[in-house]
Coordinates of C-alpha atoms and ligand atoms in Angstrom, one line a residue:
X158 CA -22.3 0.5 73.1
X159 CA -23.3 -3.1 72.3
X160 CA -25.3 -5.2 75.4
X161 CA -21.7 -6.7 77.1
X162 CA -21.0 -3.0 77.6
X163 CA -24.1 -2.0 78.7
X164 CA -24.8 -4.7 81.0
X165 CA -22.5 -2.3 83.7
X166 CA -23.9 1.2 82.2
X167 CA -25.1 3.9 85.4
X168 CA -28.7 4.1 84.2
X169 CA -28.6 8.0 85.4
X170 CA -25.9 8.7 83.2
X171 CA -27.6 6.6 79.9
X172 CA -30.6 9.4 80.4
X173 CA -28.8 11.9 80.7
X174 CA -26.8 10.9 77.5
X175 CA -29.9 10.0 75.9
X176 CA -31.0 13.5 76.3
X177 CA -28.1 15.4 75.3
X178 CA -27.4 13.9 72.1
X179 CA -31.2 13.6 71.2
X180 CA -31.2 17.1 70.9
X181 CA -29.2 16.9 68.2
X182 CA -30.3 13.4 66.2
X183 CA -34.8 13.8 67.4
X184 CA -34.4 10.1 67.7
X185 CA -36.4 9.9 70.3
X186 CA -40.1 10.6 71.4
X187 CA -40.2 9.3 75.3
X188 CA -37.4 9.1 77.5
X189 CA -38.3 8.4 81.3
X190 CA -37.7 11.3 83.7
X191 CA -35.7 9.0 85.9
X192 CA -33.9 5.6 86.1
X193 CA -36.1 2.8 86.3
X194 CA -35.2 -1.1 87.5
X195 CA -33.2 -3.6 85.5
X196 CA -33.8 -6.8 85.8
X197 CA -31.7 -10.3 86.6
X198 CA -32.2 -12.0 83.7
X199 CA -29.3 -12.7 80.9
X200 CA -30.3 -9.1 79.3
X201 CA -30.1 -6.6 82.3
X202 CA -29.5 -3.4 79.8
X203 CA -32.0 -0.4 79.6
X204 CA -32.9 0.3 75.7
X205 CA -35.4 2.2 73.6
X206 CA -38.0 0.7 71.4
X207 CA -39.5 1.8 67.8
X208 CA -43.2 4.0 69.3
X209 CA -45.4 1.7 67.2
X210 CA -45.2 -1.5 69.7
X211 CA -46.8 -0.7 72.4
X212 CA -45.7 0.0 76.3
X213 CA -47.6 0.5 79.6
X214 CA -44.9 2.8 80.8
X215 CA -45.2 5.5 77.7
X216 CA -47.7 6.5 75.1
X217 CA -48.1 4.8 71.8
X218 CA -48.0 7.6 69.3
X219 CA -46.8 5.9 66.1
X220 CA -45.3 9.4 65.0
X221 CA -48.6 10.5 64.4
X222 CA -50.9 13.4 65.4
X223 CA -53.9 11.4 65.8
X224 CA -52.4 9.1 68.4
X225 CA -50.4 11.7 70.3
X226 CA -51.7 10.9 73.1
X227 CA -52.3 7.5 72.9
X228 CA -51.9 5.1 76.1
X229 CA -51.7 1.5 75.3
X230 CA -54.1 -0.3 77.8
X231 CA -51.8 -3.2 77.4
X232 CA -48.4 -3.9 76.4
X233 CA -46.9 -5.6 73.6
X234 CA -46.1 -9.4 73.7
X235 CA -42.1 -8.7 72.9
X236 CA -42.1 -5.8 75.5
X237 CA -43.3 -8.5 78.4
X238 CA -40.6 -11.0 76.9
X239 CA -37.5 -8.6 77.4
X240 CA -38.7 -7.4 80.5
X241 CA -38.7 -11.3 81.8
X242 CA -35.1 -11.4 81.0
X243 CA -33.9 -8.2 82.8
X244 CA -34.5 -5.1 80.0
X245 CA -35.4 -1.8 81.3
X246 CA -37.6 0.5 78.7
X247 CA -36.2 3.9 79.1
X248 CA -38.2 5.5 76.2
X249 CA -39.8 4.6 72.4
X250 CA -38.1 5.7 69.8
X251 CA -39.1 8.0 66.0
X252 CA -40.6 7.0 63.4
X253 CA -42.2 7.6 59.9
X254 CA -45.5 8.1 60.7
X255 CA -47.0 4.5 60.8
X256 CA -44.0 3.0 59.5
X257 CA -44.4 4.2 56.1
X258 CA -41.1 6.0 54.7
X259 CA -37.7 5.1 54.3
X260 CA -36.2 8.3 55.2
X261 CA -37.9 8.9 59.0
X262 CA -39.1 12.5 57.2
X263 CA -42.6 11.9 57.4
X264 CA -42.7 11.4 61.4
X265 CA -45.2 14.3 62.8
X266 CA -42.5 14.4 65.8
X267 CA -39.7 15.9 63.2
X268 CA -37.2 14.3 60.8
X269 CA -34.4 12.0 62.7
X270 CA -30.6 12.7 61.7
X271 CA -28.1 10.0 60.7
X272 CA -25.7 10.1 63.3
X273 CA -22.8 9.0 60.6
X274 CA -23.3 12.6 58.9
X275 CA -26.0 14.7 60.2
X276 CA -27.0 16.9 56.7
X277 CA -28.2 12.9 55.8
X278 CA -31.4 11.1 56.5
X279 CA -31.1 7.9 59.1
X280 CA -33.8 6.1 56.5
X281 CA -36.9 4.5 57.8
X282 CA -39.4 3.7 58.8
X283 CA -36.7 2.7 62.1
X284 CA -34.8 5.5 61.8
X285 CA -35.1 6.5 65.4
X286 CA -34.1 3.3 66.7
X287 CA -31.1 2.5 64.3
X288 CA -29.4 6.1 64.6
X289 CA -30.2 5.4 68.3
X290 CA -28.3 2.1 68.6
X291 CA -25.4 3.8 65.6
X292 CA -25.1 6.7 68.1
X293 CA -24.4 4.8 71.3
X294 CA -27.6 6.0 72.9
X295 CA -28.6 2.1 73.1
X296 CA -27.6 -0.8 73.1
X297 CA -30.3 -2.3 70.6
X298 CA -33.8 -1.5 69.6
X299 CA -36.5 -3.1 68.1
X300 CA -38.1 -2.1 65.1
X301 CA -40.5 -2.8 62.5
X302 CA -40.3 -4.2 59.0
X303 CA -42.8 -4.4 56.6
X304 CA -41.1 -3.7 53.4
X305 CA -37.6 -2.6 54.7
X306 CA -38.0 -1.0 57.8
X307 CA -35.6 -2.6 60.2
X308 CA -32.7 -3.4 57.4
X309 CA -32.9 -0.1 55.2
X310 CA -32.2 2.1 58.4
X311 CA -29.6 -0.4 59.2
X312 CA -27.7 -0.1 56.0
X313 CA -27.8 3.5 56.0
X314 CA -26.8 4.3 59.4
X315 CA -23.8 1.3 59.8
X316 CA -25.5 -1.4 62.1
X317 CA -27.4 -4.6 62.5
X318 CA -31.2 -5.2 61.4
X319 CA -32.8 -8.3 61.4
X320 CA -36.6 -9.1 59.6
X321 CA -37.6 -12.4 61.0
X322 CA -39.6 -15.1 59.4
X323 CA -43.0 -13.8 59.1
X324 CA -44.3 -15.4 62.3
X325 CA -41.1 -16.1 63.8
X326 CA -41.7 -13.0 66.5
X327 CA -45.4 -12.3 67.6
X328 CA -47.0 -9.3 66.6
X329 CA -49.4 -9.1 69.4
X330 CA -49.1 -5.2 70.2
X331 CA -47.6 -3.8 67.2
X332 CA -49.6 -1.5 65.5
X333 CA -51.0 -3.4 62.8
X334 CA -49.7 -1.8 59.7
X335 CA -49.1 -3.9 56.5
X336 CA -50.4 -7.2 58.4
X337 CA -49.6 -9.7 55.7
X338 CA -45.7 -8.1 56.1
X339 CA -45.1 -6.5 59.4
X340 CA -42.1 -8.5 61.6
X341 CA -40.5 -7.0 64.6
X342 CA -36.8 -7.7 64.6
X343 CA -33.5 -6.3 66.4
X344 CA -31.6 -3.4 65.8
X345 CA -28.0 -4.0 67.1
X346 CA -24.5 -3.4 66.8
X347 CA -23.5 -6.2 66.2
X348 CA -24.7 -9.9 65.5
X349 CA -23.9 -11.5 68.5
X350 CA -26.0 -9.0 70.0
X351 CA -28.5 -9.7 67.5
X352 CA -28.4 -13.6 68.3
X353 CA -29.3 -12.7 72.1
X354 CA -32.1 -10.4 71.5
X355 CA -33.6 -12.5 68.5
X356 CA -33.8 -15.9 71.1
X357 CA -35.8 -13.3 74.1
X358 CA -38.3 -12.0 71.4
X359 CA -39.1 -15.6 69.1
X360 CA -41.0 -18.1 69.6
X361 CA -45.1 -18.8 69.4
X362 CA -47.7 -16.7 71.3
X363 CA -51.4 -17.7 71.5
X364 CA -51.9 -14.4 71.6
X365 CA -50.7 -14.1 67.7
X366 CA -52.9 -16.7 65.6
X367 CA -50.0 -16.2 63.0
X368 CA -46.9 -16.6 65.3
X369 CA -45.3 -20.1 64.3
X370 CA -45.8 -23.1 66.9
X371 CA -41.6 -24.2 66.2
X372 CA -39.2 -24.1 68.6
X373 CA -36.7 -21.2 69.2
X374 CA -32.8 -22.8 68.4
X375 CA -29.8 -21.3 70.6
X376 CA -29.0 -18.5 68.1
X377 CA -26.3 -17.2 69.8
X378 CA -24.5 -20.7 69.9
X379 CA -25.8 -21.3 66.5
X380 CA -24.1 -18.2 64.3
X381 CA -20.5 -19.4 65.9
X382 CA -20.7 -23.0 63.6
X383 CA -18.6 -22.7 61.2
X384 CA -19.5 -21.3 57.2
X385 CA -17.2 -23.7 55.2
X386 CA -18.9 -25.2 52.3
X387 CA -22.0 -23.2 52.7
X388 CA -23.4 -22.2 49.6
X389 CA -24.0 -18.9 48.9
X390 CA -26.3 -17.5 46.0
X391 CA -26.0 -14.5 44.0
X392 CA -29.2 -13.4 42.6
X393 CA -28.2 -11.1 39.2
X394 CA -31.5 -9.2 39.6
X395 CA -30.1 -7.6 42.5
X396 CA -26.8 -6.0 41.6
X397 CA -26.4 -3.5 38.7
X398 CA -29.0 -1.5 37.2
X399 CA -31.0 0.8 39.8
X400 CA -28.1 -0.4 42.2
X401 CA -25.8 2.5 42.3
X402 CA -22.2 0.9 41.0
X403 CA -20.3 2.1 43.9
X404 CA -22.7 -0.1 46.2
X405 CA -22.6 -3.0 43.8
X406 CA -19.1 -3.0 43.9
X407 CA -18.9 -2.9 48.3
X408 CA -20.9 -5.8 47.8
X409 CA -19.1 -7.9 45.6
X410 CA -15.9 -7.4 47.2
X411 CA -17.5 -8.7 50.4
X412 CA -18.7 -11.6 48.7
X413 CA -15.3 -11.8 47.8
X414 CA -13.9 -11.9 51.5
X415 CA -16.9 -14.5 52.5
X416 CA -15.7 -16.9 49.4
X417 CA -11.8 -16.7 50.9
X418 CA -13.9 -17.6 54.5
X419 CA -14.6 -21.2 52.8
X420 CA -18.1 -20.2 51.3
X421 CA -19.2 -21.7 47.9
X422 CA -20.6 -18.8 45.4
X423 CA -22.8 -19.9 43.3
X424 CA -24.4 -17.4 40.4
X425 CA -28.5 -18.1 40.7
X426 CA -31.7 -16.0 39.2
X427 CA -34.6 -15.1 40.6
X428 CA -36.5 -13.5 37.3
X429 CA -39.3 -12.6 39.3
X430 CA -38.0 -10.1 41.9
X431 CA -37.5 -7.6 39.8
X432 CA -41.8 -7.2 40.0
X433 CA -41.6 -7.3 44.0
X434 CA -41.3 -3.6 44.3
X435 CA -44.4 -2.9 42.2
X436 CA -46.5 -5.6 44.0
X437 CA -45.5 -4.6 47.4
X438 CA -46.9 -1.0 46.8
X439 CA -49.8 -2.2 45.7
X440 CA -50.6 -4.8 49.0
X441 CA -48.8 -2.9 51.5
X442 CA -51.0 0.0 50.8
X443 CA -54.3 -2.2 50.7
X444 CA -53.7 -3.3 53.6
X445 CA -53.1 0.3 55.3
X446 CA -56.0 1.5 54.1
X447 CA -57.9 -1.3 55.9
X448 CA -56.1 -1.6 59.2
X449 CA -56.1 1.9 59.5
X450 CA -59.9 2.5 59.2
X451 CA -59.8 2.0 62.7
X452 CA -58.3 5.6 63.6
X453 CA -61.0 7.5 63.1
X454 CA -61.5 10.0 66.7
X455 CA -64.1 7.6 67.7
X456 CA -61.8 4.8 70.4
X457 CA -57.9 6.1 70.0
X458 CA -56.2 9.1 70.2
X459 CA -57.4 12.3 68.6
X460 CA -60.9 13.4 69.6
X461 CA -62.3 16.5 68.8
X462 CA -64.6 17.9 71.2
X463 CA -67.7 20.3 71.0
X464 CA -66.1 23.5 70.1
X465 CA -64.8 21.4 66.7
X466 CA -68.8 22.4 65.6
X467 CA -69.2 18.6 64.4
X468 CA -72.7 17.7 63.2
X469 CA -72.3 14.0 62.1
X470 CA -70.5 10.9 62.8
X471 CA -69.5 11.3 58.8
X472 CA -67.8 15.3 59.6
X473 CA -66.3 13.4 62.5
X474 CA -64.3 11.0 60.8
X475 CA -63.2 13.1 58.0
X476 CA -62.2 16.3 60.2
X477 CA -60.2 13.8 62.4
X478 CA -58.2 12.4 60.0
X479 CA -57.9 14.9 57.7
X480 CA -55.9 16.9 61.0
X481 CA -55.0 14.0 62.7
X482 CA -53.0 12.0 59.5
X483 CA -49.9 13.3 57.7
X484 CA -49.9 12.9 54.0
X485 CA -48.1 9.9 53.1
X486 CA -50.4 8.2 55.4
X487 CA -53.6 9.7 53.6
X488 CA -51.8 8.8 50.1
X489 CA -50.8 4.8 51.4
X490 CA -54.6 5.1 52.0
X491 CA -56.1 7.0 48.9
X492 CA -53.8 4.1 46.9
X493 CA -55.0 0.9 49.2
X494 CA -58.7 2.2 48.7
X495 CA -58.6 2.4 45.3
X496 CA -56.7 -0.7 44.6
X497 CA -59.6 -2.7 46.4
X498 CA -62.5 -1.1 45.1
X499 CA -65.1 -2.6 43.2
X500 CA -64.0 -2.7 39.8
X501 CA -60.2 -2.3 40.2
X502 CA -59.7 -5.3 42.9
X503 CA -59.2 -8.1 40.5
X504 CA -56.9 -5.9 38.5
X505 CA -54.8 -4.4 41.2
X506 CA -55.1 -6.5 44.4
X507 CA -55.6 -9.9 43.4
X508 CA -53.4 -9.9 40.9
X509 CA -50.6 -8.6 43.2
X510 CA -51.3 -11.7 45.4
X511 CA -50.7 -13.7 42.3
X512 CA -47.5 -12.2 41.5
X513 CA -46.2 -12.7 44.7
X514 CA -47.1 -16.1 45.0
X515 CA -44.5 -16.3 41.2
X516 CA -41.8 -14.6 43.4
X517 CA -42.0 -16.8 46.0
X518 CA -41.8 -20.0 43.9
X519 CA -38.6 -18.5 42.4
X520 CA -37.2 -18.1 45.9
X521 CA -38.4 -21.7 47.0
X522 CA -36.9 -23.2 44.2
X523 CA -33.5 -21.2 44.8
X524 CA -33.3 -22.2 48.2
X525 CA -33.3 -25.8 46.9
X526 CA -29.9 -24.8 45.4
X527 CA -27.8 -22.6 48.4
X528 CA -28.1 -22.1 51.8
X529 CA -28.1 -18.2 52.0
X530 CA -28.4 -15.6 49.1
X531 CA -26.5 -12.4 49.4
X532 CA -27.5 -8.7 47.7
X533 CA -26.8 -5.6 48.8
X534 CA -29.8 -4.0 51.4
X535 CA -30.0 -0.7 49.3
X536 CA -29.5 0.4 46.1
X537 CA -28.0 3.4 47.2
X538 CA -25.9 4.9 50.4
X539 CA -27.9 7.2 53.0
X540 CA -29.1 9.9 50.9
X541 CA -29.8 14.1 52.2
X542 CA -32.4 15.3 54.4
X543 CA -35.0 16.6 51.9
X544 CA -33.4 15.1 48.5
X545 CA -36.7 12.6 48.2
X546 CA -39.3 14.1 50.6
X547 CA -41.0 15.4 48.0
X548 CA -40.8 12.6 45.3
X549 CA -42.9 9.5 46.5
X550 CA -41.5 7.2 43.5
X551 CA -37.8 7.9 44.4
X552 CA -38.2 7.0 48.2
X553 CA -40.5 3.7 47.0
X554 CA -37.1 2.5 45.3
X555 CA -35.1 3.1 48.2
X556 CA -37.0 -0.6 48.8
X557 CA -36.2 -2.0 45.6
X558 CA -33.8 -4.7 47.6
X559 CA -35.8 -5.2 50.8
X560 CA -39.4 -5.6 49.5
X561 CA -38.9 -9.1 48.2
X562 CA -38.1 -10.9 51.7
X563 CA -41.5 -9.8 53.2
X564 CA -43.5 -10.6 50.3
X565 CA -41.7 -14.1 50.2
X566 CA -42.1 -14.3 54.5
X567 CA -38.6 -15.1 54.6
X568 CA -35.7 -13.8 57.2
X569 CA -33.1 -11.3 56.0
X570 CA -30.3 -9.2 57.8
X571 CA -28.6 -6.2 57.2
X572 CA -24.8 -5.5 58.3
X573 CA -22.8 -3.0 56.9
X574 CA -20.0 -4.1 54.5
X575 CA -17.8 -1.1 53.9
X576 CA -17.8 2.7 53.6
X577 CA -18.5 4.5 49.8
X578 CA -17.6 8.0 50.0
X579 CA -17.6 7.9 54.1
X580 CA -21.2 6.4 54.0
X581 CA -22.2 3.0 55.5
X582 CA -22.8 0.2 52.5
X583 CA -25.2 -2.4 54.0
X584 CA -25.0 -6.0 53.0
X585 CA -28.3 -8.4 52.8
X586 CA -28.1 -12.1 53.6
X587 CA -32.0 -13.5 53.1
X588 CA -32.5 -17.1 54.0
X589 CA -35.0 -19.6 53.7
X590 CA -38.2 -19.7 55.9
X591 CA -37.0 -20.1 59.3
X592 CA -33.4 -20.0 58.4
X593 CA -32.5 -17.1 61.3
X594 CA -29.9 -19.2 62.0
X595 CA -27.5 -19.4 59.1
X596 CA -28.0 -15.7 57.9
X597 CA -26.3 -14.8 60.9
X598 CA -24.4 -17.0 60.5
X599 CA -23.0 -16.1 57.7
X600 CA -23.2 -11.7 59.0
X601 CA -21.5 -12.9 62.2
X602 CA -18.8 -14.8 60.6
X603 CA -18.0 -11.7 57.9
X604 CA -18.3 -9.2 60.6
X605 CA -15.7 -11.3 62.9
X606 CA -13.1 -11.2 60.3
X607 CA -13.0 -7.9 58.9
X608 CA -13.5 -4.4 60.0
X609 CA -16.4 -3.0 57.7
X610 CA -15.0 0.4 58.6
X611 CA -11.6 -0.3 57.0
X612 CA -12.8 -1.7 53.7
Ligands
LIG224 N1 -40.3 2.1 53.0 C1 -41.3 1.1 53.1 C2 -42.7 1.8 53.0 O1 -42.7 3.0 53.2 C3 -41.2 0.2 54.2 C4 -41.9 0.5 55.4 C5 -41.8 -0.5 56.5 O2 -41.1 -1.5 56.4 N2 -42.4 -0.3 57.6 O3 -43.7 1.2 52.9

């Protein structure tokens, strides 16, 4: 269902198919219990949003015990944008449990299905929002992205994801996770539709002090110019080893296809981006184990009450998020507390910042060169439920492509390019800062000219 389609949907019958195939796919935590209003604006669709931005109309659980119960006080800068231009929010949508996962197994709400082969996982930490919108339950989503969340889901379950420009979307009411990283972006079928919802959600909020004071171009009439004589790079450190060969291959022969649409290629290296992956999982989880300090029983969520026999405020924090946090969340936190420690901070932390300041320079300087630079999104296709659940270092790689864009702060989409072995292949196109334009530019004019599902 993409948002043309939806624009003419009976809202009674998109709950009731909501429910019936959720029973199947868990990709959702809220749905409403009965229609609600659509707007007039130029998006009248309902939809369902990723449960860690947060909504007057349902709680704000994150996938997570300790904020089962949660109920925003406010809502969420983005949710009061789509609202103005006609959106209906019938529900929020699974998780990993704070965003952190790639696989949507560590939600405390249950694992989410891929909807393209259900024995598979949907990836993460948007896997309830893309197997959603790849299932026809929605029209789009929003998600999160802090190291992969929105595109990695994408790739694996066949759609659309979009990270913006760090800043380019507020963040005002989304859970603050990795707040150096974390964008909200769309989740869509198809780029067009990805255009539309893009333009609602941009543009400067005094509400974020980090949302970017630049104006928000027409998107949707901007991806239809024409890609002739863009150049496209080709950074070698993404393709071949750790990228699984039949992925590498989808990906080239898409390149392929974009050169006969009038593209230049142009071979370019980025020698530092091999080191992203390592330095993302050392600031992402620094900064978790700051920002999420602030669940501790005390304001949000969980609170245990007299019968818990607590004596101190020190027994109260620990007994609270001992139950109330899974265990890659108290592992993200173990790893961020450590790495900023007295001691270890100039060793681990600050020397991460350092090297991610190298891997940006690389990417400045490449972007002085092409317009756009193409990898795949994944080194792999949608792997099984349970194949990585219990090996931490193999579901960290499943970011090995994605990482760099948010370290760098620049935009980067995901659409699928072809099918290996039945399974979705997603495509990357990063740009530079800003450059939300022509990377869907160049997704909207490879998705308009050939049928990923045939190639
Ligand atoms: N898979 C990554 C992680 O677990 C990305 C998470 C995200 O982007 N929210 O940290």
């Amino acid at each position: 269902m993409n948002i043309a389609e939806a624009k003419t949907i009976d809202l009674k019958n998109f709950l009731k198919q909501a429910n019936d195939a959720n029973k199947e796919l868990n990709a959702l935590i809220s749905i409403a219990d009965k229609p609600g209003k659509l707007g007039s604006g130029e998006l009248a669709v309902p939809c369902f949003i990723k449960d860690n931005i947060v909504t007057l109309e349902y709680p704000t659980t994150c996938a997570s015990k300790i904020l089962e119960n949660f109920q925003s006080p406010y809502e969420a800068t983005v949710i009061t944008k789509l609202k103005a231009a006609g959106v209906w929010v019938a529900g929020k949508t699974n998780l990993d449990e704070f965003a952190l996962g790639a696989s949507n197994e560590n939600s405390a709400f249950g694992v989410v299905k891929n909807p393209i082969d259900k024995s598979r996982v949907p990836g993460g930490s948007s896997g309830g929002s893309t197997a959603a919108v790849a299932a026809g339950l929605t029209p789009f989503s929003l998600g999160s992205d802090t190291g992969g969340s929105i595109r990695q889901p994408a790739a694996f379950c066949g759609v659309v994801g979009l990270k913006p420009t760090y800043g380019r979307v507020s963040r005002y009411g989304l859970i603050a996770m990795a707040s150096s990283l974390d964008q909200i972006g769309p989740i869509t079928n198809t780029v067009e539709d990805c255009a539309q919802v893009l333009k609602i959600i941009s543009g400067v909020d005094p509400k974020d002090a980090t949302s970017l004071p630049v104006p928000v171009p027409d998107y949707p009439a901007e991806i239809k110019k024409d890609i002739k004589g863009l150049k496209i790079g080709v950074p070698k450190e993404f393709f071949g080893e750790g990228v699984d060969p039949a992925v590498d291959k989808k990906v080239k022969d898409a390149i392929a296809k974009i050169k006969e649409l009038g593209a230049v290629i142009i071979e370019v290296s980025l020698p530092t981006a091999p080191f992203a992956l390592a330095t993302y999982y050392i600031i992402q989880p620094a900064e978790v184990s700051s920002n999420l300090a602030r669940f501790d029983g005390v304001k949000y969520g969980l609170s245990l009450g007299a019968d818990d026999q607590i004596e101190t405020i020190e027994e109260l924090y620990k007994k609270t998020r001992a139950l109330g946090l899974g265990h890659e969340v108290k592992r993200r936190i173990m790893l961020g507390t450590y790495t900023t420690s007295a001691g270890f901070r100039e060793a681990y932390y600050d020397r991460a910042r350092k090297v991610a300041q190298l891997i940006k320079q690389d990417f400045d300087r490449v972007f002085k060169q092409v317009d756009v630079l193409i990898s795949p999104t994944t080194p792999t296709v949608a792997f099984k439920l349970g194949e990585r659940a219990n090996n931490p270092l193999a579901m960290y790689k499943a970011d090995l492509l994605t990482a760099p864009a948010n370290l760098v702060g620049i935009p980067a989409i995901s659409i699928p390019c072809g099918l290996a072995d039945g399974l979705p292949v997603g495509l990357q196109v990063m740009g530079p800062q800003l450059g939300e334009s022509v990377i869907m530019r160049v997704a909207h004019h490879f998705e308009k000219n050939y049928n990923w599902r045939e190639l």
